[in-house]
Short mmCIF file of C-alpha atoms in Angstrom, two decimals:
data_model
loop_
_atom_site.label_atom_id
_atom_site.label_comp_id
_atom_site.label_asym_id
_atom_site.label_seq_id
_atom_site.Cartn_x
_atom_site.Cartn_y
_atom_site.Cartn_z
CA MET A 586 46.63 -46.51 13.76
CA LEU A 587 49.47 -48.58 15.51
CA ASP A 588 51.89 -46.62 17.75
CA ALA A 589 55.59 -46.76 16.98
CA ALA A 590 56.32 -49.62 19.59
CA LEU A 591 53.55 -51.88 18.03
CA THR A 592 54.63 -50.96 14.39
CA ALA A 593 58.22 -51.96 15.29
CA GLN A 594 57.14 -55.35 16.84
CA LEU A 595 54.72 -56.06 13.94
CA LYS A 596 57.41 -55.42 11.30
CA GLN A 597 59.58 -57.97 13.26
CA TYR A 598 56.95 -60.59 13.04
CA LEU A 599 56.20 -59.96 9.52
CA ALA A 600 59.94 -60.70 8.53
CA MET A 601 58.99 -64.35 9.47
CA LEU A 602 56.37 -64.68 6.65
CA ARG A 603 57.49 -67.57 4.50
CA GLU A 604 55.12 -66.80 1.43
CA PRO A 605 52.80 -64.11 0.39
CA ILE A 606 49.44 -63.31 1.94
CA GLU A 607 46.50 -61.14 0.76
CA LEU A 608 44.36 -58.92 2.97
CA VAL A 609 40.93 -58.19 1.30
CA ALA A 610 38.59 -55.67 3.11
CA THR A 611 34.87 -54.94 2.70
CA VAL A 612 34.81 -51.20 3.80
CA GLY A 613 32.05 -48.48 3.81
CA ASP A 614 32.20 -44.77 4.84
CA ASP A 615 31.96 -45.06 8.40
CA ALA A 616 34.66 -44.46 11.01
CA LYS A 617 35.24 -48.12 11.70
CA SER A 618 35.80 -48.79 8.01
CA ALA A 619 38.27 -45.89 7.95
CA GLN A 620 40.25 -47.40 10.75
CA THR A 621 40.23 -50.78 9.13
CA ARG A 622 41.53 -49.45 5.91
CA GLU A 623 44.36 -47.48 7.87
CA LEU A 624 45.24 -50.74 9.66
CA LEU A 625 45.51 -52.87 6.67
CA ASN A 626 47.46 -50.28 4.82
CA GLU A 627 50.00 -49.97 7.75
CA ILE A 628 50.24 -53.77 7.68
CA ALA A 629 50.82 -53.96 4.01
CA ALA A 630 53.45 -51.26 4.19
CA LEU A 631 55.65 -53.35 6.62
CA SER A 632 56.30 -56.29 4.35
CA ASP A 633 56.49 -56.88 0.68
CA LYS A 634 54.92 -60.32 1.19
CA VAL A 635 51.68 -58.47 2.24
CA THR A 636 49.09 -56.82 -0.17
CA ALA A 637 45.85 -55.03 0.87
CA SER A 638 42.80 -54.39 -1.26
CA PHE A 639 39.31 -52.85 -0.31
CA ASP A 640 37.14 -54.39 -2.97
CA GLY A 641 35.75 -57.10 -0.85
CA GLU A 642 31.86 -57.97 -0.94
CA ASP A 643 31.27 -59.54 2.46
CA ALA A 644 27.97 -58.89 4.11
CA ARG A 645 29.60 -57.41 7.33
CA VAL A 646 31.08 -53.94 6.89
CA PRO A 647 33.83 -53.43 7.91
CA SER A 648 35.45 -56.85 7.73
CA PHE A 649 38.62 -58.29 6.04
CA SER A 650 40.06 -61.68 5.19
CA ILE A 651 43.59 -62.97 5.65
CA THR A 652 44.45 -65.62 2.76
CA ARG A 653 47.52 -67.50 1.70
CA ALA A 654 48.12 -66.39 -1.88
CA SER A 655 49.27 -69.99 -2.83
CA ALA A 656 46.17 -71.69 -1.25
CA ARG A 657 43.06 -69.75 -1.43
CA HIS A 658 41.26 -72.10 0.97
CA ALA A 659 43.67 -71.08 3.74
CA THR A 660 41.71 -68.02 4.88
CA VAL A 661 40.20 -66.41 8.19
CA ARG A 662 38.04 -63.56 8.27
CA PHE A 663 37.62 -60.72 10.93
CA ALA A 664 34.66 -58.51 11.10
CA GLY A 665 35.82 -55.59 13.15
CA LEU A 666 39.36 -54.71 14.22
CA PRO A 667 41.25 -57.34 16.42
CA LEU A 668 43.14 -54.94 18.58
CA GLY A 669 43.26 -54.73 22.36
CA HIS A 670 43.39 -58.31 23.67
CA GLU A 671 43.24 -59.66 20.09
CA PHE A 672 46.17 -57.83 18.59
CA THR A 673 48.20 -61.04 19.28
CA SER A 674 45.35 -63.10 17.55
CA LEU A 675 45.79 -60.81 14.52
CA VAL A 676 49.71 -61.41 14.41
CA LEU A 677 49.30 -65.06 14.61
CA ALA A 678 46.80 -65.09 11.83
CA LEU A 679 49.15 -63.30 9.65
CA LEU A 680 52.12 -65.54 10.49
CA TRP A 681 50.20 -68.82 10.12
CA ALA A 682 48.61 -67.56 6.78
CA GLY A 683 52.11 -66.90 5.61
CA GLY A 684 53.33 -70.21 6.29
CA HIS A 685 55.09 -69.61 9.79
CA PRO A 686 54.56 -72.93 11.83
CA PRO A 687 52.40 -72.63 14.75
CA LYS A 688 53.69 -73.58 18.28
CA VAL A 689 51.21 -76.44 18.78
CA GLU A 690 51.87 -80.29 18.71
CA GLN A 691 52.00 -81.90 15.31
CA SER A 692 49.32 -84.30 16.46
CA VAL A 693 46.80 -81.47 16.84
CA ILE A 694 47.55 -80.06 13.34
CA ASP A 695 47.09 -83.64 12.03
CA GLN A 696 43.82 -83.86 13.95
CA ILE A 697 42.72 -80.55 12.35
CA LYS A 698 43.58 -81.86 8.86
CA ALA A 699 41.87 -85.18 9.30
CA LEU A 700 38.71 -83.66 10.63
CA PRO A 701 35.76 -84.97 8.58
CA GLY A 702 32.83 -82.77 7.34
CA SER A 703 32.27 -79.18 6.75
CA HIS A 704 32.36 -76.64 9.68
CA ASP A 705 31.32 -73.02 9.35
CA PHE A 706 32.21 -71.07 12.55
CA GLU A 707 31.38 -67.66 13.67
CA ALA A 708 32.75 -66.32 17.10
CA TYR A 709 32.08 -63.11 18.88
CA PHE A 710 34.67 -61.44 20.92
CA SER A 711 35.26 -58.26 22.75
CA LEU A 712 38.49 -56.24 22.81
CA THR A 713 38.46 -56.31 26.66
CA CYS A 714 37.97 -60.02 26.99
CA HIS A 715 41.01 -62.02 28.02
CA ASN A 716 39.22 -65.34 27.56
CA CYS A 717 38.36 -64.61 23.88
CA PRO A 718 41.92 -64.74 22.35
CA GLU A 719 42.01 -68.54 22.81
CA VAL A 720 38.86 -69.32 20.97
CA VAL A 721 39.72 -66.66 18.29
CA GLN A 722 43.26 -68.35 17.75
CA ALA A 723 42.08 -71.95 17.88
CA LEU A 724 39.36 -71.23 15.09
CA THR A 725 42.02 -69.22 13.19
CA LEU A 726 44.40 -72.23 13.24
CA MET A 727 41.62 -74.75 12.26
CA ALA A 728 40.56 -72.63 9.37
CA LEU A 729 44.11 -72.09 7.96
CA ASN A 730 44.74 -75.91 8.13
CA ASN A 731 41.52 -77.44 6.82
CA PRO A 732 39.88 -76.35 3.67
CA ASN A 733 36.40 -77.56 5.03
CA ILE A 734 36.57 -75.22 8.02
CA SER A 735 35.68 -71.61 7.97
CA ALA A 736 36.06 -69.07 10.55
CA THR A 737 34.61 -65.59 10.97
CA LEU A 738 35.64 -63.75 14.02
CA ILE A 739 33.35 -60.85 14.93
CA GLU A 740 34.21 -57.93 17.26
CA GLY A 741 30.84 -57.12 19.18
CA GLY A 742 31.53 -53.51 19.62
CA THR A 743 31.63 -53.06 15.84
CA HIS A 744 28.72 -55.17 15.04
CA ASN A 745 26.46 -54.47 17.95
CA ALA A 746 23.23 -54.65 16.09
CA GLU A 747 24.15 -58.34 15.07
CA VAL A 748 25.07 -59.12 18.69
CA GLU A 749 21.77 -57.82 19.71
CA ALA A 750 19.75 -59.74 17.01
CA ARG A 751 21.45 -62.91 17.94
CA GLY A 752 21.17 -62.53 21.62
CA VAL A 753 24.79 -62.70 22.47
CA MET A 754 25.20 -61.45 26.07
CA ALA A 755 28.60 -63.26 27.12
CA VAL A 756 31.77 -63.52 25.13
CA PRO A 757 33.48 -65.53 23.56
CA ALA A 758 30.20 -66.93 21.88
CA THR A 759 30.79 -69.59 19.18
CA PHE A 760 28.26 -70.49 16.49
CA LEU A 761 28.46 -73.51 14.15
CA GLY A 762 26.26 -73.47 11.26
CA GLY A 763 24.47 -70.49 12.42
CA THR A 764 23.49 -72.12 15.94
CA MET A 765 24.97 -71.41 19.17
CA TRP A 766 27.49 -74.13 19.76
CA GLY A 767 29.84 -72.95 22.61
CA SER A 768 29.99 -70.23 25.29
CA GLY A 769 33.28 -69.31 27.15
CA LYS A 770 36.74 -70.07 26.64
CA MET A 771 37.89 -73.17 24.68
CA THR A 772 41.16 -74.54 23.63
CA VAL A 773 41.69 -75.92 20.21
CA GLU A 774 41.92 -79.22 21.90
CA GLU A 775 38.60 -78.83 23.55
CA ILE A 776 37.11 -77.78 20.21
CA LEU A 777 38.51 -80.70 18.43
CA ALA A 778 37.19 -83.09 21.15
CA LYS A 779 33.71 -81.79 20.65
CA LEU A 780 33.82 -82.16 16.89
CA ASP A 781 35.79 -85.51 16.80
CA THR A 782 33.54 -87.94 18.56
CA GLY A 783 36.44 -90.71 18.52
CA ALA A 784 38.85 -88.47 20.47
CA VAL A 785 37.62 -89.46 23.95
CA GLU A 786 37.74 -93.13 23.33
CA ARG A 787 41.24 -92.76 21.86
CA ALA A 788 42.38 -90.60 24.80
CA ALA A 789 41.02 -93.05 27.37
CA ALA A 790 42.66 -96.03 25.70
CA GLU A 791 46.15 -94.19 25.56
CA ILE A 792 45.77 -93.16 29.33
CA SER A 793 44.82 -96.58 30.51
CA GLN A 794 48.13 -98.00 29.16
CA LYS A 795 50.27 -95.66 31.20
CA ALA A 796 52.60 -97.12 33.88
CA PRO A 797 51.88 -96.14 37.70
CA TYR A 798 53.52 -92.82 38.72
CA GLU A 799 55.43 -92.12 41.76
CA VAL A 800 53.53 -88.90 42.09
CA LEU A 801 50.31 -88.02 40.41
CA VAL A 802 49.00 -84.45 40.56
CA ILE A 803 45.33 -83.87 40.06
CA GLY A 804 44.73 -80.32 38.85
CA GLY A 805 46.87 -77.85 36.79
CA GLY A 806 46.65 -74.67 38.50
CA PRO A 807 49.22 -72.85 40.56
CA ALA A 808 49.35 -75.51 43.12
CA GLY A 809 49.48 -78.33 40.88
CA ALA A 810 52.05 -76.67 38.64
CA ALA A 811 54.31 -76.04 41.69
CA GLY A 812 53.77 -79.59 42.90
CA ALA A 813 54.59 -81.14 39.54
CA ILE A 814 57.87 -79.03 39.11
CA TYR A 815 59.10 -79.75 42.67
CA THR A 816 58.60 -83.57 42.16
CA ALA A 817 60.11 -83.52 38.82
CA ARG A 818 63.11 -81.91 39.93
CA LYS A 819 63.65 -84.78 42.45
CA GLY A 820 63.77 -87.05 39.48
CA ILE A 821 60.71 -89.13 40.03
CA ARG A 822 58.15 -90.15 37.74
CA THR A 823 55.43 -87.42 37.68
CA GLY A 824 52.15 -87.06 36.03
CA VAL A 825 49.55 -84.26 35.90
CA VAL A 826 45.78 -84.81 35.33
CA ALA A 827 44.27 -81.37 34.53
CA GLU A 828 40.66 -80.55 33.40
CA ARG A 829 42.14 -77.35 32.31
CA PHE A 830 45.68 -76.45 32.76
CA GLY A 831 46.04 -73.01 34.39
CA GLY A 832 42.79 -73.51 36.24
CA GLN A 833 40.86 -70.40 37.54
CA VAL A 834 43.97 -68.34 36.82
CA GLN A 835 42.92 -68.57 33.26
CA ASP A 836 39.76 -66.52 34.11
CA THR A 837 41.69 -63.83 36.03
CA LEU A 838 42.50 -60.53 34.33
CA GLY A 839 44.73 -58.40 36.52
CA ILE A 840 47.10 -59.73 38.92
CA GLU A 841 49.01 -57.21 40.89
CA ASN A 842 49.87 -59.11 44.05
CA PHE A 843 52.07 -61.89 42.77
CA ILE A 844 55.32 -60.90 44.42
CA SER A 845 58.29 -59.74 42.11
CA VAL A 846 55.90 -59.23 39.23
CA SER A 847 54.30 -55.87 39.48
CA LYS A 848 51.41 -56.75 37.06
CA THR A 849 50.33 -59.60 34.80
CA GLU A 850 47.31 -61.35 33.50
CA GLY A 851 45.93 -64.66 34.36
CA PRO A 852 46.31 -66.13 30.77
CA LYS A 853 49.89 -65.09 30.57
CA LEU A 854 50.68 -66.57 33.92
CA ALA A 855 48.72 -69.79 33.20
CA MET A 856 50.95 -70.18 29.90
CA ALA A 857 54.18 -69.46 31.97
CA LEU A 858 53.03 -72.22 34.43
CA GLU A 859 52.43 -74.61 31.68
CA ASN A 860 55.78 -73.75 29.93
CA HIS A 861 57.72 -74.12 33.18
CA VAL A 862 56.22 -77.64 33.78
CA LYS A 863 56.97 -78.62 30.21
CA ASP A 864 60.68 -77.87 31.04
CA TYR A 865 60.78 -81.13 33.15
CA ASP A 866 60.01 -84.63 32.29
CA VAL A 867 56.21 -84.41 33.42
CA ASP A 868 53.62 -86.37 31.82
CA VAL A 869 50.70 -83.81 31.33
CA MET A 870 47.33 -85.08 30.64
CA ASN A 871 45.11 -82.13 29.85
CA LEU A 872 41.24 -81.82 29.42
CA GLN A 873 40.91 -84.89 31.60
CA ARG A 874 38.58 -84.63 34.77
CA ALA A 875 39.15 -86.91 37.79
CA GLU A 876 35.78 -88.53 38.92
CA LYS A 877 36.66 -91.14 41.61
CA LEU A 878 39.46 -91.85 43.87
CA ILE A 879 40.23 -95.36 45.17
CA PRO A 880 42.80 -95.15 47.98
CA ALA A 881 45.38 -97.87 48.40
CA LYS A 882 44.47 -100.62 50.68
CA ASP A 883 48.00 -100.82 52.09
CA GLU A 884 50.54 -98.11 52.94
CA GLY A 885 53.03 -98.10 50.05
CA GLY A 886 50.37 -99.61 47.67
CA LEU A 887 49.04 -97.73 44.77
CA HIS A 888 46.27 -95.18 44.71
CA GLU A 889 43.79 -95.35 41.73
CA VAL A 890 42.14 -92.21 40.12
CA VAL A 891 39.34 -93.09 37.70
CA LEU A 892 38.80 -90.29 35.09
CA ALA A 893 35.49 -89.05 33.34
CA ASN A 894 36.35 -90.85 30.08
CA GLY A 895 36.65 -94.14 31.80
CA ALA A 896 40.41 -94.55 32.00
CA SER A 897 42.29 -95.17 35.30
CA LEU A 898 45.71 -93.98 36.57
CA LYS A 899 47.57 -95.53 39.54
CA ALA A 900 50.37 -93.75 41.58
CA ARG A 901 52.26 -94.34 44.99
CA THR A 902 51.36 -90.89 46.19
CA LEU A 903 48.83 -88.13 44.90
CA ILE A 904 48.68 -84.38 45.26
CA LEU A 905 45.18 -83.13 45.07
CA SER A 906 44.94 -79.62 43.75
CA THR A 907 41.64 -79.35 41.92
CA GLY A 908 41.07 -75.68 42.86
CA ALA A 909 37.87 -73.92 43.17
CA ARG A 910 35.01 -72.43 40.96
CA TRP A 911 32.79 -69.29 41.19
CA ARG A 912 30.13 -69.72 43.57
CA GLN A 913 26.58 -69.43 42.10
CA MET A 914 23.64 -67.75 43.76
CA ASN A 915 21.46 -70.96 43.45
CA VAL A 916 18.31 -69.11 42.96
CA PRO A 917 15.55 -69.68 40.42
CA GLY A 918 16.29 -68.26 36.97
CA GLU A 919 20.09 -68.25 37.46
CA THR A 920 20.88 -71.29 35.47
CA GLU A 921 18.14 -70.63 32.80
CA TYR A 922 19.53 -67.07 32.09
CA ALA A 923 23.33 -67.98 32.35
CA ASN A 924 25.06 -66.20 29.42
CA LYS A 925 21.67 -64.47 28.65
CA GLY A 926 22.15 -61.64 31.26
CA VAL A 927 23.70 -63.71 34.23
CA ALA A 928 27.57 -63.63 33.96
CA TYR A 929 30.57 -64.05 36.14
CA CYS A 930 33.37 -62.24 34.21
CA PRO A 931 32.88 -58.38 34.26
CA HIS A 932 36.05 -57.85 32.07
CA CYS A 933 34.76 -60.25 29.40
CA ASP A 934 31.19 -59.36 29.33
CA GLY A 935 30.97 -55.82 30.68
CA PRO A 936 31.27 -54.24 27.19
CA LEU A 937 28.15 -56.17 26.03
CA PHE A 938 26.08 -54.10 28.63
CA LYS A 939 27.11 -50.75 27.60
CA GLY A 940 24.54 -48.35 28.52
CA LYS A 941 22.36 -50.79 30.27
CA ARG A 942 21.44 -51.42 33.88
CA VAL A 943 23.13 -54.16 35.72
CA ALA A 944 23.71 -55.64 39.21
CA VAL A 945 26.64 -56.85 41.00
CA ILE A 946 26.14 -59.59 43.50
CA GLY A 947 28.73 -59.47 46.37
CA GLY A 948 30.49 -56.84 48.22
CA GLY A 949 34.08 -58.21 48.79
CA ASN A 950 36.85 -57.11 46.85
CA SER A 951 35.83 -58.92 43.70
CA GLY A 952 32.38 -57.53 43.74
CA VAL A 953 33.32 -54.18 44.39
CA GLU A 954 36.13 -54.09 41.81
CA ALA A 955 33.54 -55.38 39.28
CA ALA A 956 31.11 -52.80 40.14
CA ILE A 957 33.66 -49.90 39.78
CA ASP A 958 34.87 -51.31 36.24
CA LEU A 959 31.26 -51.66 35.10
CA ALA A 960 30.16 -48.21 36.34
CA GLY A 961 32.56 -46.82 33.47
CA LEU A 962 30.70 -48.83 30.89
CA VAL A 963 27.00 -49.21 31.95
CA ALA A 964 24.22 -46.82 32.57
CA HIS A 965 23.85 -47.89 36.36
CA VAL A 966 25.13 -50.40 38.77
CA THR A 967 23.32 -51.81 41.78
CA LEU A 968 25.73 -53.58 44.19
CA VAL A 969 23.77 -56.15 46.22
CA GLU A 970 25.48 -57.44 49.56
CA PHE A 971 23.96 -60.12 51.94
CA ASP A 972 25.93 -58.74 54.96
CA THR A 973 25.19 -55.51 56.80
CA GLN A 974 28.08 -53.84 55.35
CA LEU A 975 30.63 -54.10 52.56
CA ARG A 976 33.65 -56.51 53.08
CA ALA A 977 36.04 -54.93 50.41
CA ASP A 978 39.16 -53.02 51.29
CA ALA A 979 38.37 -49.36 52.46
CA VAL A 980 40.21 -47.78 49.44
CA LEU A 981 37.85 -49.74 47.13
CA GLN A 982 34.82 -48.82 48.99
CA ALA A 983 35.73 -45.15 48.94
CA LYS A 984 36.26 -45.42 45.01
CA LEU A 985 32.91 -47.09 44.76
CA ARG A 986 30.88 -44.53 46.79
CA SER A 987 32.36 -41.64 44.87
CA LEU A 988 30.82 -42.87 41.66
CA PRO A 989 27.48 -41.15 40.60
CA ASN A 990 25.92 -44.04 38.94
CA VAL A 991 26.19 -46.62 41.67
CA THR A 992 23.65 -47.75 44.23
CA ILE A 993 24.68 -49.97 47.28
CA ILE A 994 22.30 -52.20 48.99
CA THR A 995 23.33 -54.05 52.04
CA SER A 996 21.38 -56.76 54.00
CA ALA A 997 19.95 -58.03 50.85
CA LEU A 998 19.35 -61.61 49.96
CA SER A 999 19.01 -62.29 46.16
CA THR A 1000 15.89 -64.70 45.59
CA GLU A 1001 15.22 -64.76 41.92
CA VAL A 1002 16.34 -63.96 38.46
CA LYS A 1003 13.53 -62.98 36.20
CA GLY A 1004 13.55 -62.75 32.41
CA ASP A 1005 11.41 -62.84 29.33
CA GLY A 1006 12.69 -66.23 27.99
CA SER A 1007 15.64 -64.78 26.13
CA LYS A 1008 17.22 -62.48 28.41
CA VAL A 1009 17.20 -61.17 31.98
CA THR A 1010 14.73 -58.41 32.82
CA ALA A 1011 14.89 -58.06 36.64
CA LEU A 1012 16.46 -59.27 39.99
CA VAL A 1013 14.27 -59.93 42.97
CA TYR A 1014 16.04 -59.58 46.52
CA LYS A 1015 14.70 -59.70 49.98
CA ASP A 1016 15.48 -56.97 52.58
CA ARG A 1017 16.85 -59.02 55.53
CA ASN A 1018 15.99 -56.26 58.00
CA GLU A 1019 12.42 -55.62 57.09
CA GLU A 1020 11.52 -59.15 55.48
CA THR A 1021 10.11 -57.37 52.35
CA PHE A 1022 10.84 -58.34 48.68
CA HIS A 1023 12.11 -55.72 46.03
CA THR A 1024 12.47 -55.92 42.28
CA ILE A 1025 15.31 -54.34 40.35
CA ALA A 1026 14.63 -53.79 36.76
CA LEU A 1027 17.91 -54.48 34.81
CA GLU A 1028 19.71 -56.31 31.92
CA GLY A 1029 22.52 -57.95 33.42
CA ILE A 1030 23.66 -59.60 36.72
CA PHE A 1031 27.41 -60.14 37.59
CA VAL A 1032 27.75 -62.77 40.40
CA GLN A 1033 30.97 -62.37 42.51
CA ILE A 1034 30.25 -64.10 45.73
CA GLY A 1035 33.34 -66.18 46.46
CA LEU A 1036 34.27 -69.87 45.50
CA VAL A 1037 33.35 -73.51 45.83
CA PRO A 1038 36.08 -76.31 46.15
CA ASN A 1039 36.05 -78.70 43.30
CA THR A 1040 35.99 -81.72 45.65
CA GLU A 1041 32.48 -83.29 45.16
CA TRP A 1042 34.34 -86.42 43.65
CA LEU A 1043 36.23 -86.92 46.98
CA LYS A 1044 33.30 -87.39 49.21
CA GLY A 1045 33.81 -90.53 51.32
CA THR A 1046 37.30 -90.78 50.71
CA VAL A 1047 39.67 -88.09 52.33
CA ALA A 1048 38.06 -86.11 55.18
CA LEU A 1049 36.52 -82.80 54.06
CA SER A 1050 35.51 -79.69 55.99
CA GLN A 1051 31.86 -78.41 56.35
CA ARG A 1052 32.54 -76.11 53.25
CA GLY A 1053 33.92 -79.23 51.25
CA GLU A 1054 37.44 -78.30 51.53
CA ILE A 1055 40.14 -80.96 51.82
CA GLU A 1056 41.54 -80.98 55.33
CA ILE A 1057 45.31 -80.80 55.47
CA ASP A 1058 48.00 -80.37 58.07
CA ALA A 1059 51.06 -78.12 58.03
CA HIS A 1060 52.75 -80.63 55.45
CA GLY A 1061 49.85 -80.78 53.02
CA ALA A 1062 48.97 -84.21 54.27
CA THR A 1063 45.33 -85.31 54.11
CA SER A 1064 43.64 -88.01 56.25
CA LEU A 1065 45.05 -90.77 54.11
CA PRO A 1066 48.54 -91.79 54.05
CA GLY A 1067 50.40 -90.98 50.81
CA ILE A 1068 47.68 -88.41 49.58
CA TYR A 1069 48.50 -84.75 49.77
CA ALA A 1070 46.56 -81.73 48.83
CA ALA A 1071 47.29 -77.95 48.07
CA GLY A 1072 45.60 -74.91 46.89
CA ASP A 1073 42.09 -73.36 46.96
CA CYS A 1074 40.59 -76.95 47.35
CA THR A 1075 41.85 -77.16 50.83
CA THR A 1076 41.42 -75.69 54.33
CA VAL A 1077 44.19 -73.21 53.78
CA PRO A 1078 42.90 -70.01 54.95
CA TYR A 1079 43.58 -67.56 52.12
CA LYS A 1080 42.88 -68.40 48.50
CA GLN A 1081 45.73 -66.63 46.78
CA ILE A 1082 47.76 -67.74 43.84
CA ILE A 1083 51.17 -67.22 45.65
CA ILE A 1084 49.89 -69.28 48.52
CA ALA A 1085 48.64 -71.96 46.46
CA MET A 1086 51.99 -72.16 44.80
CA GLY A 1087 53.67 -72.57 48.08
CA ALA A 1088 51.28 -75.15 49.22
CA GLY A 1089 51.87 -77.13 46.14
CA ALA A 1090 55.60 -77.05 46.85
CA THR A 1091 55.01 -78.13 50.45
CA ALA A 1092 52.75 -81.07 49.15
CA ALA A 1093 55.51 -82.23 46.77
CA LEU A 1094 58.13 -82.10 49.31
CA SER A 1095 56.16 -84.03 51.79
CA ALA A 1096 55.10 -86.48 48.92
CA PHE A 1097 58.74 -87.09 48.30
CA ASP A 1098 59.50 -87.51 52.04
CA HIS A 1099 56.91 -90.16 52.15
CA LEU A 1100 58.21 -91.92 49.03
CA ILE A 1101 61.87 -92.15 50.37
CA ARG A 1102 60.58 -94.08 53.48
CA LEU A 1103 58.62 -96.63 51.70
CA PRO A 1104 59.83 -99.93 50.30
CA ALA A 1105 61.17 -99.76 46.66
CA PRO A 1106 58.45 -100.52 44.25
CA GLU A 1107 58.55 -103.62 42.31
CA THR A 1108 57.08 -102.49 38.99
CA VAL A 1109 56.87 -98.55 38.86
CA THR A 1110 58.52 -98.46 35.49
CA GLU A 1111 57.79 -96.80 32.06
CA ASN A 1112 56.92 -100.50 30.74
CA ALA A 1113 54.96 -101.62 33.81
#
């Protein structure tokens, strides 16, 4: 089941087990059950602290539980094989069940253990989804540390009938108590924040007590991380406010143009960014959204940033690096059928549309790449492009046109998403040449039409372009003294990870240059 490299790697990890664990499987006579039996036997053979049995009585076949032998409540259940992107989740589940400490803050573990009430989670994942492992691992951690929390993690390809019955059309999909509770990527901190109603108030109170910063970075993507590292290396007091550390990189699968790294994945790069920032004395405030900017009245004064939770932070200089988000079509039905056939991540959700008809909206590189990937999974792909021709690289266009199950429609304006109340059934578009409307019967629509800067909260403060981008000069300076900006939220012409990092460094150096020319502050200290 496992190749030699994975077997050797897993054996090393299992040597870290501190106490025995039990694997109990429910299997049948099908091929997936045979694979489950083979995998669990291989795992058990690698450590004398692991036992495997096949007399489970779970309703889902195949499935298996991982239980700490000394504490029967410490258990997590997988329905289907957690391989592919979820192999790491399997390894961590084995380690945590076996007493190996997780690499999370102790405060997070304490919050999990103190969480009141009973919570029965079910989460659906696919083996090609790069956003799923974070949810799978978060729920695993919670189930293994609180006896009142259960987690069943379901591989959609194995339990496809269940996926169809529950209307799951996007992963990760999280159910709580049998009801849809969350869709998309969530960290353990985000899950706890939704469950623990007092967490927001406690965080706001803690943040409001923080002393002013010399540099406050708003945003935790590549630009924000680079800015924070560069200012911290100067020895100045630096803070980072991030709605989601890593930003849109977290949603990117293959990265092959990050110079010096031949190939990586977005979540791996995001983790590397966060770890690099943590190497320095940077105060990172994750899961916090900036909502209002109050510029300093005088040059050298303190700028104020008000957060969505009501807290406010002050700083002598700011670096705005709030990034961008996927642009929506903004047509009737799109919002109503989001995660019910309308999707934005072909890598995550593509396997759920196997054998079905889908459309891809957008003829740039992202759209054409998505259509190529989906063509290997679905029955038919229709690519819909507003312009008179595709805008993707020639090599991608050539590949797309070589595929037998792809139709390309140009000069087409998407006008409506239709559905039956529970799922998408069709896309309506207007032929811009003949001014006629057409309907494409399908089950899925993947939107790939570019980015929108996350700058709505800045309107009326710094100067913005017609597209809503923050206007900056060659030094990353905005229209206001002491406020700099970097990355995809700015007027920089190319939205690329490596360019965002360079822009973040530029903004940080400019902020430092600005600071050293200001009079010394009176009370910018830890105890201010």
